PDB file of C-alpha atoms in Angstrom:
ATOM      1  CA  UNK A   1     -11.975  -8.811   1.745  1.00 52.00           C
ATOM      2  CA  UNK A   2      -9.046  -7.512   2.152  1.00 52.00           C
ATOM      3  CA  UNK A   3      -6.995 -10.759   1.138  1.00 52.00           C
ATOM      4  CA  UNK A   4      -8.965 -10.775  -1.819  1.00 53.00           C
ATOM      5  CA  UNK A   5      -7.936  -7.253  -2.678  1.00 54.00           C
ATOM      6  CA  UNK A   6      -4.177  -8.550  -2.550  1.00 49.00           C
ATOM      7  CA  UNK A   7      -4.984 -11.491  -4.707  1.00 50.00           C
ATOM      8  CA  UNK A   8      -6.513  -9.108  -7.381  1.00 52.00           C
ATOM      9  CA  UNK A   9      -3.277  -6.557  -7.407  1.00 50.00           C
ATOM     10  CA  UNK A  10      -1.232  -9.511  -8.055  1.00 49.00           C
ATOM     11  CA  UNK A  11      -2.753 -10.614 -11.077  1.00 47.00           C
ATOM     12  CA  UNK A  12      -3.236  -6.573 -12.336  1.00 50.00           C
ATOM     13  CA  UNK A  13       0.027  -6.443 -11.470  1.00 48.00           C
ATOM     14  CA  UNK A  14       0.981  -9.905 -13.827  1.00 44.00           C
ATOM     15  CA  UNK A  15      -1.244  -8.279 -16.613  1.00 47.00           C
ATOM     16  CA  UNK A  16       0.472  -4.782 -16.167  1.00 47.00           C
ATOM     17  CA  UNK A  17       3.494  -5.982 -16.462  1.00 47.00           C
ATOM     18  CA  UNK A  18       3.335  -7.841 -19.386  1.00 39.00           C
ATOM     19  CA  UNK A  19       1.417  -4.631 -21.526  1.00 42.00           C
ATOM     20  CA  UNK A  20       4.492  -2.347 -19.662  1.00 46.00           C
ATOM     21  CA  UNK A  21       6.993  -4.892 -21.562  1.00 42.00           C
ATOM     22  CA  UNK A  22       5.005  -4.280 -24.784  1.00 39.00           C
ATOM     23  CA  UNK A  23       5.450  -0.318 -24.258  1.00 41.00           C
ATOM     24  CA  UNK A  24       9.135  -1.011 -23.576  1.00 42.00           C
ATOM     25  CA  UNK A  25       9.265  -3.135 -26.579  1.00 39.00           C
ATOM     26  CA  UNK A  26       7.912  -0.214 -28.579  1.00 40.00           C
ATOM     27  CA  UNK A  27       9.799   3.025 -26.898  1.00 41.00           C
ATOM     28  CA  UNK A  28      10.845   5.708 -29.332  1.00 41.00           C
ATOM     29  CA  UNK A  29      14.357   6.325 -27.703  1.00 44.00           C
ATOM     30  CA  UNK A  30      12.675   9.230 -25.200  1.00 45.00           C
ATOM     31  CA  UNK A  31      13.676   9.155 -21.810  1.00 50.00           C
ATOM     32  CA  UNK A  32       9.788  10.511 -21.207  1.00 58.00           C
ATOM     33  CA  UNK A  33       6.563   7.965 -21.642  1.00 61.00           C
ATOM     34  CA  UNK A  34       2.944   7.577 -19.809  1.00 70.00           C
ATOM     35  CA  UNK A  35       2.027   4.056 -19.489  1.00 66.00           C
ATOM     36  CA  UNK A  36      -1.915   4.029 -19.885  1.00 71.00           C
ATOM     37  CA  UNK A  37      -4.402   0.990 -19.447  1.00 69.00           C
ATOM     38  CA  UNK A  38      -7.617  -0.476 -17.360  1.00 67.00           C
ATOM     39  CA  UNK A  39      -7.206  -2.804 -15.314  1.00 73.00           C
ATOM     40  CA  UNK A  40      -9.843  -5.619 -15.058  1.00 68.00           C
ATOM     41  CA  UNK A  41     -10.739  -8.162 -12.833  1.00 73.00           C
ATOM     42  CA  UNK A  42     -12.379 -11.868 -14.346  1.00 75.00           C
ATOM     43  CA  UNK A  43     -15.537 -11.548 -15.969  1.00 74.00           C
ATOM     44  CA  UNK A  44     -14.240  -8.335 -17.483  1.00 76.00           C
ATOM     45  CA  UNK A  45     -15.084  -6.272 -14.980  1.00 76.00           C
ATOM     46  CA  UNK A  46     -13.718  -3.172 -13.293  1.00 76.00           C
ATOM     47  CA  UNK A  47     -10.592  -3.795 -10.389  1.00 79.00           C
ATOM     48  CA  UNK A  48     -10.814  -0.636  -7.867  1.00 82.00           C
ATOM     49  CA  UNK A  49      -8.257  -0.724  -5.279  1.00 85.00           C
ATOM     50  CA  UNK A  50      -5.964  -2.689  -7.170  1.00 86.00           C
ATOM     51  CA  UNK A  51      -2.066  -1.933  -7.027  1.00 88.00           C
ATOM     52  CA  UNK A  52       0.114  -1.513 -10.408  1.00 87.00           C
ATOM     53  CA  UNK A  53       3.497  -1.057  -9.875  1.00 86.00           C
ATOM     54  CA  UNK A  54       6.890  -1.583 -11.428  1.00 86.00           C
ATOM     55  CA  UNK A  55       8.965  -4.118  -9.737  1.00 83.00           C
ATOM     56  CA  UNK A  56      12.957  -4.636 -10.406  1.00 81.00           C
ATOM     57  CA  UNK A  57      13.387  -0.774 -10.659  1.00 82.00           C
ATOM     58  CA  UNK A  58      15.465   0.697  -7.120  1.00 79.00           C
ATOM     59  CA  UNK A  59      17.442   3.756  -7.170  1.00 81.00           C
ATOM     60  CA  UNK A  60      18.043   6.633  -5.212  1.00 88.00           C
ATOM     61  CA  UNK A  61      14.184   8.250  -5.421  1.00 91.00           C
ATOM     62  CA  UNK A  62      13.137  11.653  -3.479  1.00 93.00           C
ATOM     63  CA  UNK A  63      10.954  10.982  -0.450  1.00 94.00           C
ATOM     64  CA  UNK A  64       8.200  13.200  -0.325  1.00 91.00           C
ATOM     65  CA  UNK A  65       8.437  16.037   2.614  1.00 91.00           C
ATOM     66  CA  UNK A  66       4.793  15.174   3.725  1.00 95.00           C
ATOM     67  CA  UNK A  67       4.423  11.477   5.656  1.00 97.00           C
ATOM     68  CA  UNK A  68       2.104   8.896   4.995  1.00 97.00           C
ATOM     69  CA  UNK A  69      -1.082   8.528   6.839  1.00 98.00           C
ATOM     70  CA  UNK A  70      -2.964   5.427   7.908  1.00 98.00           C
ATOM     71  CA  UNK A  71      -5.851   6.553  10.076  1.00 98.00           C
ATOM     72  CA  UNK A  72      -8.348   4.364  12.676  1.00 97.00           C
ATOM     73  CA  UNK A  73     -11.695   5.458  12.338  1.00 96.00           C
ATOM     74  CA  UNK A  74     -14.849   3.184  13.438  1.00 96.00           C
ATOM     75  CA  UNK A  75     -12.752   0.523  14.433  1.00 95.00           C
ATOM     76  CA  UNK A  76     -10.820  -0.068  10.718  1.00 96.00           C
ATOM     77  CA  UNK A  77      -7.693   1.079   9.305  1.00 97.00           C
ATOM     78  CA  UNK A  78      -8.388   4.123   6.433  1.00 96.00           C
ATOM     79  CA  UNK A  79      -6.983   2.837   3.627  1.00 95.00           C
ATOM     80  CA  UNK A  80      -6.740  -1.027   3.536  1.00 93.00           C
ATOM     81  CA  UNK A  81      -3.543  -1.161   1.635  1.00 94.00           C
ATOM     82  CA  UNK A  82      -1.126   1.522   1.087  1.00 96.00           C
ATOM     83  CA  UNK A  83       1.896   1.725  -1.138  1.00 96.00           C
ATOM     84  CA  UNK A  84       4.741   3.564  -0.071  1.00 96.00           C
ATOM     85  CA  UNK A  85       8.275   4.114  -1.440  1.00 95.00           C
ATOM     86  CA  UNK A  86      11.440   3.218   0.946  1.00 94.00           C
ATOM     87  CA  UNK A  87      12.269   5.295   3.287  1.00 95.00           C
ATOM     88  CA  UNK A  88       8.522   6.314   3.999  1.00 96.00           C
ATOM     89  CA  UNK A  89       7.202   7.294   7.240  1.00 97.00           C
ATOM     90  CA  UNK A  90       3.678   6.742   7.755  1.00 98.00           C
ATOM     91  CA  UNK A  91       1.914   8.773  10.662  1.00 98.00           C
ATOM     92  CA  UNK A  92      -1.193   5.972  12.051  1.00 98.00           C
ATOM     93  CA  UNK A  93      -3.248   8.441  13.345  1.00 98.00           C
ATOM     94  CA  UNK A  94      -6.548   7.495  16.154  1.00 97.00           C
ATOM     95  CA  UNK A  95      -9.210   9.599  15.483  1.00 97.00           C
ATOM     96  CA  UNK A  96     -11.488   6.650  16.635  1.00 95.00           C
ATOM     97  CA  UNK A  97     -13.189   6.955  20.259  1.00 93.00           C
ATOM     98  CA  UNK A  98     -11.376   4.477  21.793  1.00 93.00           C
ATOM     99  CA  UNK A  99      -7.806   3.039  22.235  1.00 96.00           C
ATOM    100  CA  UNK A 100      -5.798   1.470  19.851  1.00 95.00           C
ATOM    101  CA  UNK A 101      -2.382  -0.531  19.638  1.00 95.00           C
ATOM    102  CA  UNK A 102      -0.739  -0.754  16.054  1.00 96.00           C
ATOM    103  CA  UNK A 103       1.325  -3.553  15.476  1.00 95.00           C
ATOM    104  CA  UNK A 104       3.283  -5.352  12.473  1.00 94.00           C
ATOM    105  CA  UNK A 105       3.276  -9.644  12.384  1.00 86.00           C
ATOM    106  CA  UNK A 106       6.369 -10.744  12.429  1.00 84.00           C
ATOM    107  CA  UNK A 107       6.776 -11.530   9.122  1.00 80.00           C
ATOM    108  CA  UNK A 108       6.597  -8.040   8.324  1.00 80.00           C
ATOM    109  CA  UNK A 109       9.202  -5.772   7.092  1.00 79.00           C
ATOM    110  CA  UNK A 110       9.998  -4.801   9.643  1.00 84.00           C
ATOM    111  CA  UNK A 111       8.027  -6.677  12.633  1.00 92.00           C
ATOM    112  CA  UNK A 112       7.319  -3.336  14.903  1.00 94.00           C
ATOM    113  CA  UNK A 113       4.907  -2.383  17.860  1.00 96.00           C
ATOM    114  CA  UNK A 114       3.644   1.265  18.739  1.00 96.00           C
ATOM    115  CA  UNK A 115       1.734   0.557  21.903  1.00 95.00           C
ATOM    116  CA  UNK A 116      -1.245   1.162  22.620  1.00 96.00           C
ATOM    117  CA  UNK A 117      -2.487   4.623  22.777  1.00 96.00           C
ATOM    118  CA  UNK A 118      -5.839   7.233  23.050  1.00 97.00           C
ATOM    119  CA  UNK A 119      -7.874   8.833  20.518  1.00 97.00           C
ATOM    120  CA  UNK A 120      -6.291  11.846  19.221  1.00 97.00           C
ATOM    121  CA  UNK A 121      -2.846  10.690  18.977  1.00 97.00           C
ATOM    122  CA  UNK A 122      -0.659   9.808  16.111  1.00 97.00           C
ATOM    123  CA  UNK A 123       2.103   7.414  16.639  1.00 98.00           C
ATOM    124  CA  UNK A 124       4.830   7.073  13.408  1.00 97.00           C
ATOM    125  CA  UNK A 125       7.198   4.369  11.763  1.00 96.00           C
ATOM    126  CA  UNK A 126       9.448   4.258   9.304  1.00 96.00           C
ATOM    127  CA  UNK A 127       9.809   1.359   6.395  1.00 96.00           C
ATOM    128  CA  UNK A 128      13.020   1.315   5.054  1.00 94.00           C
ATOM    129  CA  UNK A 129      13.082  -2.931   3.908  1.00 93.00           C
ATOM    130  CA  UNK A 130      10.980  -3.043   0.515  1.00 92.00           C
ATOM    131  CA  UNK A 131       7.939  -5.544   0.721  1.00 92.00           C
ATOM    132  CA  UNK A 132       4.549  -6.016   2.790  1.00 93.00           C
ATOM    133  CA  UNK A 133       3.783  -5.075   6.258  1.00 95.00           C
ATOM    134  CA  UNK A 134       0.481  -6.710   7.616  1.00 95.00           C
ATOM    135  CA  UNK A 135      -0.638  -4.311  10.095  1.00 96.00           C
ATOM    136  CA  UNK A 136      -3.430  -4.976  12.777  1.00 96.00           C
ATOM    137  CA  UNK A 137      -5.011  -3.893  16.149  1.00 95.00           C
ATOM    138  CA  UNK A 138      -4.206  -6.168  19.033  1.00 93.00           C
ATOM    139  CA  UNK A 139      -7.528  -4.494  20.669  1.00 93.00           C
ATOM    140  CA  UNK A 140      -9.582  -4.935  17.591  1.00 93.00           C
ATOM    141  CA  UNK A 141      -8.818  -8.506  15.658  1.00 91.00           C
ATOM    142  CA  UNK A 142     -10.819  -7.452  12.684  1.00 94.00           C
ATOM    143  CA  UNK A 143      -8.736  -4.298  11.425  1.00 95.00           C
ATOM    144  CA  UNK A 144      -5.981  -5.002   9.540  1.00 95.00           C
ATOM    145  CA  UNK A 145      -4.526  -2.621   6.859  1.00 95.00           C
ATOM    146  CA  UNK A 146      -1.564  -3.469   3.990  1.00 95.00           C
ATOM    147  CA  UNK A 147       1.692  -1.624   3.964  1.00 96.00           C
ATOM    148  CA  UNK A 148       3.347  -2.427   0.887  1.00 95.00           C
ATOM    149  CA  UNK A 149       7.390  -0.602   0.927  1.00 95.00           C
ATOM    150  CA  UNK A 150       8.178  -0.891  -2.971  1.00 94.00           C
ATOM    151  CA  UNK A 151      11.897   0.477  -4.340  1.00 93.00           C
ATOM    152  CA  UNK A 152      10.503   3.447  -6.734  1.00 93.00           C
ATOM    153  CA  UNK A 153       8.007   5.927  -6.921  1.00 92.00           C
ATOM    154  CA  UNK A 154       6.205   4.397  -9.988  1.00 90.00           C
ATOM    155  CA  UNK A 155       2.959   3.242  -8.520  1.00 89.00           C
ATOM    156  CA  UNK A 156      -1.032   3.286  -8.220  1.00 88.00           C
ATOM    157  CA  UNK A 157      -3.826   2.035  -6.982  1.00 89.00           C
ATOM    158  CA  UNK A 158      -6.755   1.916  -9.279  1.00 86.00           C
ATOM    159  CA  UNK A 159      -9.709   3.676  -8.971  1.00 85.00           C
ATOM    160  CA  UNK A 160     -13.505   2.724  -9.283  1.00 83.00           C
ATOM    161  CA  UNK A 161     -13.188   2.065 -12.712  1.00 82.00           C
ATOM    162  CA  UNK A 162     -10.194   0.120 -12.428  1.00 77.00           C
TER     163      UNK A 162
END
């Protein structure tokens, strides 16, 4: 499900890009815009959870005061997939009844390990290398959540209606 939910923000993402080009294409000179749109999945139908984002764009953005949370609650990582800019910390917090152990493959950026560790307890990391993080539980083989460390703030994830 999950994998699938990847796929799809790669092709919104394709799709974004190429209406964001046409926006560029047709600026007015001001150094202020909105980029609008609906992104749709085949069969012309509505993409929730999808990621849009602008890739190629790094600079010196301001982190955000407040950290990130991933959460484990009946045995699954709240959200799935999260975008984050560089330089993000994201707080995984247990608020499940039983233990936990939060881990990165080692593909990741970067590969990591927080132990495991009891309900009620938050354990952080930091992403400072842009790209993905696969995240799972080496208690629980079915969670898995998405960290994605992008260069700039200029990001969503769709909602219901894509």
């Amino acid at each position: 499900m999950v994998q699938n939910k990847v796929r799809k923000s790669i092709c919104m993402f394709l799709f974004l890009m190429v209406l964001f080009v046409g926006v560029l294409n047709n600026a007015n000179g001001s150094d202020t815009g909105r980029i609008r749109g609906h992104v749709q999945s085949f069969g012309n139908r509505p993409a929730p959870d999808a990621l849009v984002f602008i890739e190629d764009l790094t600079g010196d953005f301001k982190l955000s005061e407040q950290h990130a949370v991933i959460n484990q609650i009946n045995t699954e990582f709240v959200p799935e997939m999260m975008p984050i800019l560089k330089g993000t910390t994201v707080d995984f917090q247990n608020s499940d009844a039983g233990w936990h152990n939060v881990y990165s493959h080692e593909q990741s950026v970067p590969p990591f390990n927080l132990g495991t560790y009891p309900p009620g307890v938050t354990r952080s990391m930091t992403f400072n290398n842009i790209g993905v993080a696969p995240i799972s539980c080496s208690m629980h083989s079915e969670m898995r959540t998405y960290v994605i460390v992008l260069g700039n703030p200029f990001f969503l994830v769709t909602d219901s209606k894509g």
